[in-house]
Coordinates of C-alpha atoms and ligand atoms in Angstrom, one line a residue:
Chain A
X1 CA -26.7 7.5 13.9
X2 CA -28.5 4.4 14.5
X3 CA -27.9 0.9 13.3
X4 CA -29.6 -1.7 14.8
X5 CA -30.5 0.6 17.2
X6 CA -26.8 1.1 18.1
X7 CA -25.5 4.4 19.1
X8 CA -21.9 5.4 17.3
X9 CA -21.0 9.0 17.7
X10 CA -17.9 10.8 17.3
X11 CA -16.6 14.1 18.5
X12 CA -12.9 15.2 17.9
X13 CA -11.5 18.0 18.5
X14 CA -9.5 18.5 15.2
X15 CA -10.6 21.6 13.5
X16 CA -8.1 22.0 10.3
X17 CA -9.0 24.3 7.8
X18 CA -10.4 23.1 5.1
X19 CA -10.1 19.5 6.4
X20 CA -12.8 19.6 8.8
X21 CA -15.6 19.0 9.3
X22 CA -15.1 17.8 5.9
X23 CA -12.1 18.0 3.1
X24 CA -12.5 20.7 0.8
X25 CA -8.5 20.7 0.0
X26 CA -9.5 21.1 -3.8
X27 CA -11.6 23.9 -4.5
X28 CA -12.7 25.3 -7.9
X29 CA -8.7 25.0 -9.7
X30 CA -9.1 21.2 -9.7
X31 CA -12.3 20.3 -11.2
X32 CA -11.7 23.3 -13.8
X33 CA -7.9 21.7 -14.5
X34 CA -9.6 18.1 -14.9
X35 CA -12.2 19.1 -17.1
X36 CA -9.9 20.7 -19.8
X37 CA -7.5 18.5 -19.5
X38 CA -10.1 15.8 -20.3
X39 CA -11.7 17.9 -23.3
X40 CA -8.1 18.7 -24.5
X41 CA -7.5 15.2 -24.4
X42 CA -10.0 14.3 -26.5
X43 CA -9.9 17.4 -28.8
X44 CA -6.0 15.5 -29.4
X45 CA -7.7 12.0 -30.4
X46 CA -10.3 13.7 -32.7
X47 CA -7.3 15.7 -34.4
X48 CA -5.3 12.7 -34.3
X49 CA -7.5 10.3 -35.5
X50 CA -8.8 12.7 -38.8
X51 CA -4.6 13.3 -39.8
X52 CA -4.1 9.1 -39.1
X53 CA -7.5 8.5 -41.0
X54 CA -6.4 11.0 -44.4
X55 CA -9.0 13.3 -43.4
X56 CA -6.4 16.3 -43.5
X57 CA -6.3 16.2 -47.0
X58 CA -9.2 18.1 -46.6
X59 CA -8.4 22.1 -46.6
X60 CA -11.5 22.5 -44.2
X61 CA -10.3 19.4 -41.9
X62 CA -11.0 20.4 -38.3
X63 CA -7.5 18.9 -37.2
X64 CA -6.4 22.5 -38.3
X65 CA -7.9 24.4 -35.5
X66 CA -8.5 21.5 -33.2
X67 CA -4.9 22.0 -31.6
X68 CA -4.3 25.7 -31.1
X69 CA -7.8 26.0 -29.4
X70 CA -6.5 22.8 -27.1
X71 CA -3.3 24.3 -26.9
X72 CA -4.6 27.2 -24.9
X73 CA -7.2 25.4 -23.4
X74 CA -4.6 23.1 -21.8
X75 CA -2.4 26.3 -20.6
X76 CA -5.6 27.4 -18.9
X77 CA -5.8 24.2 -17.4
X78 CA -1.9 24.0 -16.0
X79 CA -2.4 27.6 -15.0
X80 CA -5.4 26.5 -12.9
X81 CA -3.5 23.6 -11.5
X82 CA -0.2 25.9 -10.2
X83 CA -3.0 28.5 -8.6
X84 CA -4.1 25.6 -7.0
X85 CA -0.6 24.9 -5.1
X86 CA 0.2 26.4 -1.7
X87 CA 3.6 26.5 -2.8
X88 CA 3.7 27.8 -5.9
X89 CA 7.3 29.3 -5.9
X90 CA 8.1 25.3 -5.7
X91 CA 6.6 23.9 -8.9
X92 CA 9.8 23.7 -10.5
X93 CA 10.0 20.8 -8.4
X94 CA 7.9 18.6 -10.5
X95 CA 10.7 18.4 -13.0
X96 CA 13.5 17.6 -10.8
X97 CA 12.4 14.0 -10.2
X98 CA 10.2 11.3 -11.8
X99 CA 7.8 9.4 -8.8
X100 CA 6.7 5.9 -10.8
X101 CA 4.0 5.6 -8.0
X102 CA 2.9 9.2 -8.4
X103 CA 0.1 9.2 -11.0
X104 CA 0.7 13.4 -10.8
X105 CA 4.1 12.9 -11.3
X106 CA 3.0 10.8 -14.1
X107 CA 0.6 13.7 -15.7
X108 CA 3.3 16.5 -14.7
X109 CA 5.6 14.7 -17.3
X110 CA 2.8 13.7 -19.6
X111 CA 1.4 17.1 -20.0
X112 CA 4.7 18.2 -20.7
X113 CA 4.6 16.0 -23.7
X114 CA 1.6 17.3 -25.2
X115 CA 2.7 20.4 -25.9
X116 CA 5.1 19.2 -28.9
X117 CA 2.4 17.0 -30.0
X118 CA 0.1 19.7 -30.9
X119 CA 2.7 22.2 -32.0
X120 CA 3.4 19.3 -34.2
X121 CA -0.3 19.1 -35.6
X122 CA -0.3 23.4 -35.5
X123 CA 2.6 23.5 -37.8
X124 CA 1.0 20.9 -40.4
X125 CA -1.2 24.0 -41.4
X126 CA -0.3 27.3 -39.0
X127 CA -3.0 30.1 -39.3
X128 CA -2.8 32.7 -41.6
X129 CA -2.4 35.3 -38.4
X130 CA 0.1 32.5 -37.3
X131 CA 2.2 33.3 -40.7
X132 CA 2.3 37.1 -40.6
X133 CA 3.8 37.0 -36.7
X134 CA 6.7 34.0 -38.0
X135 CA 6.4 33.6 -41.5
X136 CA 9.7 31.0 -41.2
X137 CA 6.3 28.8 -40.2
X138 CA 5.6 27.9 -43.8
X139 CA 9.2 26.6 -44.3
X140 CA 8.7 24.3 -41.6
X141 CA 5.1 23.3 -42.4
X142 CA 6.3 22.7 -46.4
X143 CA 8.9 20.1 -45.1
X144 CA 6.3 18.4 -42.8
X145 CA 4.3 18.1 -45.7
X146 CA 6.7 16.6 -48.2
X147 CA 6.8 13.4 -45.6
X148 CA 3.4 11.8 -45.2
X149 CA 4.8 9.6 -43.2
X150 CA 5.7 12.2 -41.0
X151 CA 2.0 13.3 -40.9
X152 CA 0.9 9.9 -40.2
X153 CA 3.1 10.1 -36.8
X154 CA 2.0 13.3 -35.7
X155 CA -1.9 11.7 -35.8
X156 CA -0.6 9.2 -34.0
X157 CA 1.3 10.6 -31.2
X158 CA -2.1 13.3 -31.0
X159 CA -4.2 10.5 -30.2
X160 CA -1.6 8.1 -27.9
X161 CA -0.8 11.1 -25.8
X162 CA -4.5 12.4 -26.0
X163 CA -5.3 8.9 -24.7
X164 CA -2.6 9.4 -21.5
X165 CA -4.1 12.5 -20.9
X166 CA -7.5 11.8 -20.9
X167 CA -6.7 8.5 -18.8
X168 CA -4.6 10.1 -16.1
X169 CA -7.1 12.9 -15.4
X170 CA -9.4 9.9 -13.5
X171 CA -6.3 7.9 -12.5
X172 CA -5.1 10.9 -10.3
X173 CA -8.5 10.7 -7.8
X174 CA -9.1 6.7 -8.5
X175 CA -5.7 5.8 -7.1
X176 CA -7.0 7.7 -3.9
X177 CA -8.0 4.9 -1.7
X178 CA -9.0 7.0 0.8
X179 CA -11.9 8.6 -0.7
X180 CA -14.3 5.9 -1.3
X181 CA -16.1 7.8 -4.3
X182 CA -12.9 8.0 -6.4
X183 CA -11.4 5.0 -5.8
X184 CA -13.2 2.6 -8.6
X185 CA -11.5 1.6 -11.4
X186 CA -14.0 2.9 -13.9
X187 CA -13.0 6.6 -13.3
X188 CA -10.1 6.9 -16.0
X189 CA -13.0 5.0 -18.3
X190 CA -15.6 8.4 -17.5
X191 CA -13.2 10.6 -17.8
X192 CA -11.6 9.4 -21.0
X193 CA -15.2 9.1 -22.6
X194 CA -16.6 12.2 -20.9
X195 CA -13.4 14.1 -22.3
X196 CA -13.8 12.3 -25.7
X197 CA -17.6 13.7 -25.5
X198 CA -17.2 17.1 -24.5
X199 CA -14.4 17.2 -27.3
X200 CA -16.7 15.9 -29.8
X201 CA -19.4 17.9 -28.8
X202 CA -16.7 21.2 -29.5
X203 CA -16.0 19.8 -32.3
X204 CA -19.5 19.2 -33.6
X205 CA -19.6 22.8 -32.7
X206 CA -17.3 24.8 -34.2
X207 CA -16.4 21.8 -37.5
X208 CA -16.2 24.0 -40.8
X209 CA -16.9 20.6 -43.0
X210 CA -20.5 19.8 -42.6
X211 CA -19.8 16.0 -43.3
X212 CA -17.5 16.1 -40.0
X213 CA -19.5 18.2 -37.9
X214 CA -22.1 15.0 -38.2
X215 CA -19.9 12.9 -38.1
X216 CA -18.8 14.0 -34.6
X217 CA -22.9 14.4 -33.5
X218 CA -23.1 10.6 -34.5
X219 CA -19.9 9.7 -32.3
X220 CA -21.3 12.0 -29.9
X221 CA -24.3 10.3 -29.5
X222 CA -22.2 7.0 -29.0
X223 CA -20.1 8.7 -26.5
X224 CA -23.0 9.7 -24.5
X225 CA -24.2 6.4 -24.2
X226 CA -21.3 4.6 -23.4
X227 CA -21.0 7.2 -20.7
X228 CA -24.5 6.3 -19.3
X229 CA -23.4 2.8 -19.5
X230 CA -20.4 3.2 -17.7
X231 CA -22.1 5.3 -14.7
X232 CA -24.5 2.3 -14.4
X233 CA -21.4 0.2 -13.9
X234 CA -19.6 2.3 -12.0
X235 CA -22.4 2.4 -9.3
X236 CA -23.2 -1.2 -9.2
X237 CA -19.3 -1.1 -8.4
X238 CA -19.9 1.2 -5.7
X239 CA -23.1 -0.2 -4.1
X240 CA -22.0 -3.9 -3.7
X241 CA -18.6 -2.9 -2.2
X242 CA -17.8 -1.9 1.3
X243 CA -20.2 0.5 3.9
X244 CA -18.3 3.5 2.7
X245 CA -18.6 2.9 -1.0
X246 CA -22.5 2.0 -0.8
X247 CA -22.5 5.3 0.8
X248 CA -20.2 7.5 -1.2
X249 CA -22.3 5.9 -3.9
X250 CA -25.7 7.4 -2.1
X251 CA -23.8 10.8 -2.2
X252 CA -24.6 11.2 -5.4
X253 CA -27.6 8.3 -6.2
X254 CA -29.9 9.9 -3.2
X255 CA -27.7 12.3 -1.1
X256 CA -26.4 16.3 -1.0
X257 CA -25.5 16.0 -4.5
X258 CA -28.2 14.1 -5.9
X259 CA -30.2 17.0 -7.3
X260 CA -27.2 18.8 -8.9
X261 CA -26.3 15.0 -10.7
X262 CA -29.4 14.3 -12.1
X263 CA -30.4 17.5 -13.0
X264 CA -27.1 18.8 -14.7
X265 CA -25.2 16.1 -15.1
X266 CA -27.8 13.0 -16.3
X267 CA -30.6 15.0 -17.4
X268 CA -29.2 18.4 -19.2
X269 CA -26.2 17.1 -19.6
X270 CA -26.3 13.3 -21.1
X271 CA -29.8 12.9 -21.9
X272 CA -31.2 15.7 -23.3
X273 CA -28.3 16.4 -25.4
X274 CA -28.3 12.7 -26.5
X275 CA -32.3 12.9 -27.4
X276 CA -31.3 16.3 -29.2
X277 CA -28.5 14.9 -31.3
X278 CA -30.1 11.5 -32.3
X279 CA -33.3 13.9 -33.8
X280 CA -30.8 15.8 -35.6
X281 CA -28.9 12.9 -37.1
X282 CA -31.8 11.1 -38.6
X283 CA -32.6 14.6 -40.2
X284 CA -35.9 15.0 -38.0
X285 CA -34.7 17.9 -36.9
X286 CA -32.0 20.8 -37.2
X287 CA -28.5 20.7 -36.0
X288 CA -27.9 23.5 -32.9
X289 CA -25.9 24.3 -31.3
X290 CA -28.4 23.9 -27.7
X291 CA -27.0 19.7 -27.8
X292 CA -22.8 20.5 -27.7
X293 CA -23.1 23.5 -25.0
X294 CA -25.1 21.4 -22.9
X295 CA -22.4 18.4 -23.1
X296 CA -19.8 20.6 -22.3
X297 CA -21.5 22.5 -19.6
X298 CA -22.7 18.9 -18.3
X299 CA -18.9 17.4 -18.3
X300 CA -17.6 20.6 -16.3
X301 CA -20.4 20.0 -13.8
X302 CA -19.6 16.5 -13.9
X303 CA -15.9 17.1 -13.0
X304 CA -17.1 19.2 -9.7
X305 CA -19.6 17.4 -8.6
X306 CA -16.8 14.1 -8.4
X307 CA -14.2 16.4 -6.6
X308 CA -16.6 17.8 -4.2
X309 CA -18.7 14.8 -3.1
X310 CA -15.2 12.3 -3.6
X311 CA -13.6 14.6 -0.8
X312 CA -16.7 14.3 1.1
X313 CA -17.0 10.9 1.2
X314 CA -15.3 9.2 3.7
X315 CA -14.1 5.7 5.7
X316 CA -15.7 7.2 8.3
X317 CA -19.5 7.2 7.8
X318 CA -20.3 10.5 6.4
X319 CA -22.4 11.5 9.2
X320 CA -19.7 11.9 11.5
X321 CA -18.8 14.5 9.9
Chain B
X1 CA 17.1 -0.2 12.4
X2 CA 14.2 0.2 14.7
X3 CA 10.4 0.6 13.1
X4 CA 8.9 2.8 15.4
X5 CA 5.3 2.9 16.7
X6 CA 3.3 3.9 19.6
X7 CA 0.6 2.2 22.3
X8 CA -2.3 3.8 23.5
X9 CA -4.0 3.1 26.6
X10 CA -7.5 4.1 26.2
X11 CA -8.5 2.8 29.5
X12 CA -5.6 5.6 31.0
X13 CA -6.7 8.6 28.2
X14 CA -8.9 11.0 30.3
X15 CA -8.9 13.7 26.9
X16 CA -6.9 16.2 29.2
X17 CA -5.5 17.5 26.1
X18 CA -2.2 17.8 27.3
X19 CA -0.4 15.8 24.4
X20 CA -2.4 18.4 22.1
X21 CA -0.9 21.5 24.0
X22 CA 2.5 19.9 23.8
X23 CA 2.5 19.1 20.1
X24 CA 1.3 22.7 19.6
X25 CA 4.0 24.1 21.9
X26 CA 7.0 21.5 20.8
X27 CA 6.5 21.9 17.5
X28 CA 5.1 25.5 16.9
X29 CA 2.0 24.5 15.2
X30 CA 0.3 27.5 13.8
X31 CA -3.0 28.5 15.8
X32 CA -6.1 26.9 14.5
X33 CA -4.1 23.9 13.2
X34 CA -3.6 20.2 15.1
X35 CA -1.4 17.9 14.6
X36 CA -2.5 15.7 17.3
X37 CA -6.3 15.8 18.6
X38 CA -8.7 14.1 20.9
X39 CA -11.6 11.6 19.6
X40 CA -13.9 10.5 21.9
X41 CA -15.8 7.6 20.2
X42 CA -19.7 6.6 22.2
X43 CA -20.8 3.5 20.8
X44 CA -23.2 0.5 21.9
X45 CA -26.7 0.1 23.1
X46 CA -28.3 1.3 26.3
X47 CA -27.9 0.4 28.9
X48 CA -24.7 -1.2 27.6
X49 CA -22.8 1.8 25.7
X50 CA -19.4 2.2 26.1
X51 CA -17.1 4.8 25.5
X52 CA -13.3 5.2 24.5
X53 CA -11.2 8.1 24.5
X54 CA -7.8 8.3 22.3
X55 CA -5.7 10.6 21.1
X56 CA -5.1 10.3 17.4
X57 CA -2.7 11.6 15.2
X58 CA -0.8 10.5 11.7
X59 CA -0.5 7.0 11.9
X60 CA 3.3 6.8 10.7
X61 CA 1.8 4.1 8.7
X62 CA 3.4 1.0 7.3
X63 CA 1.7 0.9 3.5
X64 CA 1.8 4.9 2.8
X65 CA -0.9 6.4 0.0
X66 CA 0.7 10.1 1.1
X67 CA 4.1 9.2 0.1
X68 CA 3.1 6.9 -2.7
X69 CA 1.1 10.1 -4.2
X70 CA 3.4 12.6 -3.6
X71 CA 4.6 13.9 -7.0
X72 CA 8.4 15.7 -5.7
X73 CA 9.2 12.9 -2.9
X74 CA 9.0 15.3 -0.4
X75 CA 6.7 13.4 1.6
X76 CA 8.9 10.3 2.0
X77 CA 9.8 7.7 4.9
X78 CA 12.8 8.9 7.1
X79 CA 15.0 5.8 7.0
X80 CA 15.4 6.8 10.8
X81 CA 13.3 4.1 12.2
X82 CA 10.4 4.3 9.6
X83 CA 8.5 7.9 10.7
X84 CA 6.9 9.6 7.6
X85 CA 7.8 13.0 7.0
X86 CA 7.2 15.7 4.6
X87 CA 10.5 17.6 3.5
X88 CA 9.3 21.5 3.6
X89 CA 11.6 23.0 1.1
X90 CA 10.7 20.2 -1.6
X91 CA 6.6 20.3 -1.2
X92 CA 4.9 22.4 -3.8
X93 CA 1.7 22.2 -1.9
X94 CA -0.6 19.9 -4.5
X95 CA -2.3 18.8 -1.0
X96 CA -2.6 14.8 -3.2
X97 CA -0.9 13.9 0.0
X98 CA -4.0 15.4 2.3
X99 CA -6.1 13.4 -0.1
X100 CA -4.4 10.1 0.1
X101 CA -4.7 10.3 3.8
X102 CA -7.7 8.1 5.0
X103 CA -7.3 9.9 8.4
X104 CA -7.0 13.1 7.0
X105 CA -4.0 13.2 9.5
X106 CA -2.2 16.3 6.9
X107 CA -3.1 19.4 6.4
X108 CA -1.6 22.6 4.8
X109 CA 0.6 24.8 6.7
X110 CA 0.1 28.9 6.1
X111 CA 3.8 28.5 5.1
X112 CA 2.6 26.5 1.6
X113 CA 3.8 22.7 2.6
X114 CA 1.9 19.7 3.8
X115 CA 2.6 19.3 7.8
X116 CA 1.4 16.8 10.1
X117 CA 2.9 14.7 13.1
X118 CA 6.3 13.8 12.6
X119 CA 7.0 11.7 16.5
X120 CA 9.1 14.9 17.7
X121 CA 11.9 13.4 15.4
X122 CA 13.9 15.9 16.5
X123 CA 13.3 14.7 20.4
X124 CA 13.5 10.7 19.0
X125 CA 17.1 11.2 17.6
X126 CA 18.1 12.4 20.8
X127 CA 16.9 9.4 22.4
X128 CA 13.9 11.4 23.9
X129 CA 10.0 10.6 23.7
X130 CA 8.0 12.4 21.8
X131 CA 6.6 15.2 23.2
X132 CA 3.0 14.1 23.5
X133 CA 4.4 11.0 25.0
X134 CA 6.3 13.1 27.8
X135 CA 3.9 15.1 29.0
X136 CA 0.9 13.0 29.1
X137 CA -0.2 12.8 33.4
X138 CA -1.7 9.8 33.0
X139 CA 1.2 8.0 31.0
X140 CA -1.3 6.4 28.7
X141 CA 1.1 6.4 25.0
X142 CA 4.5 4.1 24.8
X143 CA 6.8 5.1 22.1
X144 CA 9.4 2.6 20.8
X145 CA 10.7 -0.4 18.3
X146 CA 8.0 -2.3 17.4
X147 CA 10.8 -4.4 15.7
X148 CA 12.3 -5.3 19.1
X149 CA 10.1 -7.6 21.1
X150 CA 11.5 -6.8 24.6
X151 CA 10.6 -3.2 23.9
X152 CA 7.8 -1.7 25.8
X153 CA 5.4 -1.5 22.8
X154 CA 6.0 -5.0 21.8
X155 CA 5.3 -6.8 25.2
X156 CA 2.1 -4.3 25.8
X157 CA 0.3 -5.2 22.4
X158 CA 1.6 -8.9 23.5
X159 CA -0.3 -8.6 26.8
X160 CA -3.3 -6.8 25.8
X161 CA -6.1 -6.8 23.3
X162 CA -6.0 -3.3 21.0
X163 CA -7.2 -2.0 17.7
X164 CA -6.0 0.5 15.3
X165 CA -7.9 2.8 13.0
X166 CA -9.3 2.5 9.8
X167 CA -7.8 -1.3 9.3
X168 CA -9.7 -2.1 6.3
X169 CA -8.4 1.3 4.2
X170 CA -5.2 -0.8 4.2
X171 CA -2.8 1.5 5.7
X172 CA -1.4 -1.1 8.3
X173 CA -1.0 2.0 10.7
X174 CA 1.5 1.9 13.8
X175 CA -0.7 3.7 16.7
X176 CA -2.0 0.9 18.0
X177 CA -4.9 1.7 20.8
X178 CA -5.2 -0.8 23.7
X179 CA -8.9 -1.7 24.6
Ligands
SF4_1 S1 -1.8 8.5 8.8 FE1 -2.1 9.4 6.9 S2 -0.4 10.9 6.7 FE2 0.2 9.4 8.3 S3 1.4 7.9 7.3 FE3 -0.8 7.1 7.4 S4 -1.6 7.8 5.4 FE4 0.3 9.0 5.7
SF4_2 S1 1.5 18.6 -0.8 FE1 3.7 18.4 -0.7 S2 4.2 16.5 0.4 FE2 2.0 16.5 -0.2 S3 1.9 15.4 -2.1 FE3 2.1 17.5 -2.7 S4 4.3 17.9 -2.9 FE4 4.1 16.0 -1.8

């Protein structure tokens, strides 16, 4: 490299797998694990918020299949996450202790949490198919029932642990110091809105009420902007911090993964979607599905392009490497 | 309760490799896999460039995002004089810890757990250097108390000017390299 026409060059002789010449620790198990987990995080806010907000009273209500699709989306997730560990005989080991300055300790325990939540929001109303396997199911789902209050609760806990989930999913690479790309504060903030857009987007899909499937392309569209918005801040974070943030920043602005960010991420992903979505909510033209499969597509890229270029990026200027 | 550290001499380190080939043997480090290495760092301009040669390995640092991250506690601090270790049976392998490390001093053993340098703890507790430290020929690394200011490591970072790695990811690391 040159800088001011100095000469820094470094040669080691480490050769780790999958360390050097750069860390590629997590491979495809992460990203995959981050990006349901932030979809099924916002898939529980959604639900949460239409039982909290009397929607359910609606036979149609979306919060009826919202959590059994999450529920197996997020076991997909988790079984992502234990192929991911080297150790996987070990993972009981997660629940023996409680590390406060862990934030995967943190999600270990959280998403263990979530799974009573949505059984919770399953039972208000359990499929048809659901019935015929336990039909005891209808018992339980006539008492929930009789106690609105109940109900009221079960939105509630949806969208307060929706909103941990969705939360830690950034935390767990922001709190990583050492990789200069990760470590801003306005990760958990993408993720969380990225996770809330992606659900939305599902939702928007798949909604049998045609007033709610709108209603979700509207807070879509919001989503996606506060997501553009929050990029812009996150790289003005980025490029007036240290060397190695300015260029972690690059990674993505100008560098190896600049063609796959704009392109997928920005472009298919955000805008297009967004210019899709707005045409379809003034009525100019029809809803289709194209706008929700290209959010969802563009959050998964999202999710590997931020492992892969975070792990690149480095203290050490990235050309070292 | 000692906090241990060590002192590098870059002006001795010739990059035999020695300390590596000790580490590797001492320790029984899996082929392909180091957990000490040799950095040679070339840096100025002509005709004025200079050049260091060290010996890196994990930093036994003071302010620790491995053990911070580390979601079982298996990468912890021994309360034996502050060296950072990773307990084998309790890792799961999540590699957060390789992650955290901002000298990607970690990496995953074929067995499944997180390994890295651990100052021959097994050697220290006996009262003996670690191995690197034995074996180097040009006696360029101190081990010791950096607690104890009549130990060997204390009075050389008193005498000379060093540096350690990476000071502004905030580690506060305890290899200290004397320039
Ligand atoms: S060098 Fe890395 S592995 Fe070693 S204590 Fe420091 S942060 Fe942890
Ligand atoms: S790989 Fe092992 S030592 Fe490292 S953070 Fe995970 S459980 Fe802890």
């Amino acid at each position: 490299m040159i800088l001011a026409e100095q000469i820094i060059e470094l040669t080691t002789t480490r050769h780790n797998p999958h360390v050097d010449p750069f860390m590629a620790m997590w491979e495809w198990q992460i990203p995959i694990y981050l990006f349901l987990g932030g979809m099924v995080a916002g898939m529980m806010i959604i639900s949460g918020y239409f039982i909290f907000s009397n929607r359910y009273k609606v036979t149609n209500c979306a919060c009826f299949s919202i959590p059994f699709t999450a529920l197996v989306l997020i076991s997909v997730g988790m079984f992502a996450l234990f192929l991911d560990l080297a150790h996987k005989p070990y993972v009981w080991r997660l629940y023996t202790t409680f590390q406060v300055k862990s934030p995967m300790s943190w999600g270990a325990w959280i998403l263990l949490l979530i799974y009573p939540a949505l059984i919770a929001n399953i039972l208000m109303k359990p499929s048809p198919w659901m019935l015929r396997f336990i039909p005891k199911l209808s018992d339980i789902s006539a008492k929930i029932n009789q106690h609105p209050f109940l109900i009221k609760n079960i939105g509630i806990l949806n969208m307060l642990f929706g909103l941990m989930l969705g939360a830690y999913t950034g935390v767990l690479l922001s709190s990583m110091g050492s990789r200069p790309l990760w470590n801003t504060s306005l990760l958990w903030v993408l993720f969380l809105t990225s996770g809330l857009s992606t659900a939305a987007a599902y939702v928007h899909l798949i909604a049998k009420n045609k007033e709610e499937s709108e209603l979700l392309a509207k807070a879509d569209n919001g989503f996606i902007t506060v997501e553009l918005f929050i990029f812009v801040m996150m790289f003005l974070g980025l490029l007036s911090s240290a060397k190695p943030h300015i260029e972690a920043a690059q990674l993505l602005l100008t560098g190896p993964y600049a063609p796959a960010f704009w392109v997928f991420v920005i472009g298919l992903g955000l805008i297009i979607p967004l210019i899709i979505q707005l045409l379809a909510v003034n009525h100019k033209i029809k809803h289709t599905p194209i706008a929700p499969i290209l959010v969802i597509i563009g959050g998964l890229i999202l999710r590997f392009i931020i492992v892969e270029a975070g792990q690149y990026s480095h203290w050490f200027n990235a050309h070292f490497k | 309760m000692p906090r241990y550290g060590m002192v590098i001499d870059t002006k001795k380190c010739v990059g035999c490799q020695d300390c590596v080939v000790a580490c590797k043997t001492e320790n029984n480090i899996p082929e392909g896999y180091n957990r000490d290495w040799i950095v040679t760092e070339v840096k100025g301009k002509f005709p004025t460039v200079q050049m260091e040669i060290r010996t890196e390995r994990c930093n036994h640092c003071s302010n620790t995002p491995c053990v911070s991250c580390c979601p079982t506690g298996a990468s912890h601090i021994h309360e034996f004089g502050g060296i950072v270790l990773v307990d084998h049976e309790m890792c799961i392998g999540c590699k957060a810890c390789v992650e955290a490390c901002p000298y990607d001093a970690r990496y995953i053993h074929p067995d499944g757990y997180a390994d890295k340098c651990t100052f021959c703890i097994n050697r220290v507790e006996k009262g003996q250097n670690p191995a690197c430290v034995e074996v180097c020929p040009t006696h360029c690394m101190y081990f010791g108390d950096l607690d104890d200011p009549n130990s060997e490591v204390s009075k050389l970072l008193q005498s000379r000017k060093w540096h350690v790695n990476l000071p502004d990811a905030g580690t506060e690391p305890n290899i200290f390299y004397l320039i």
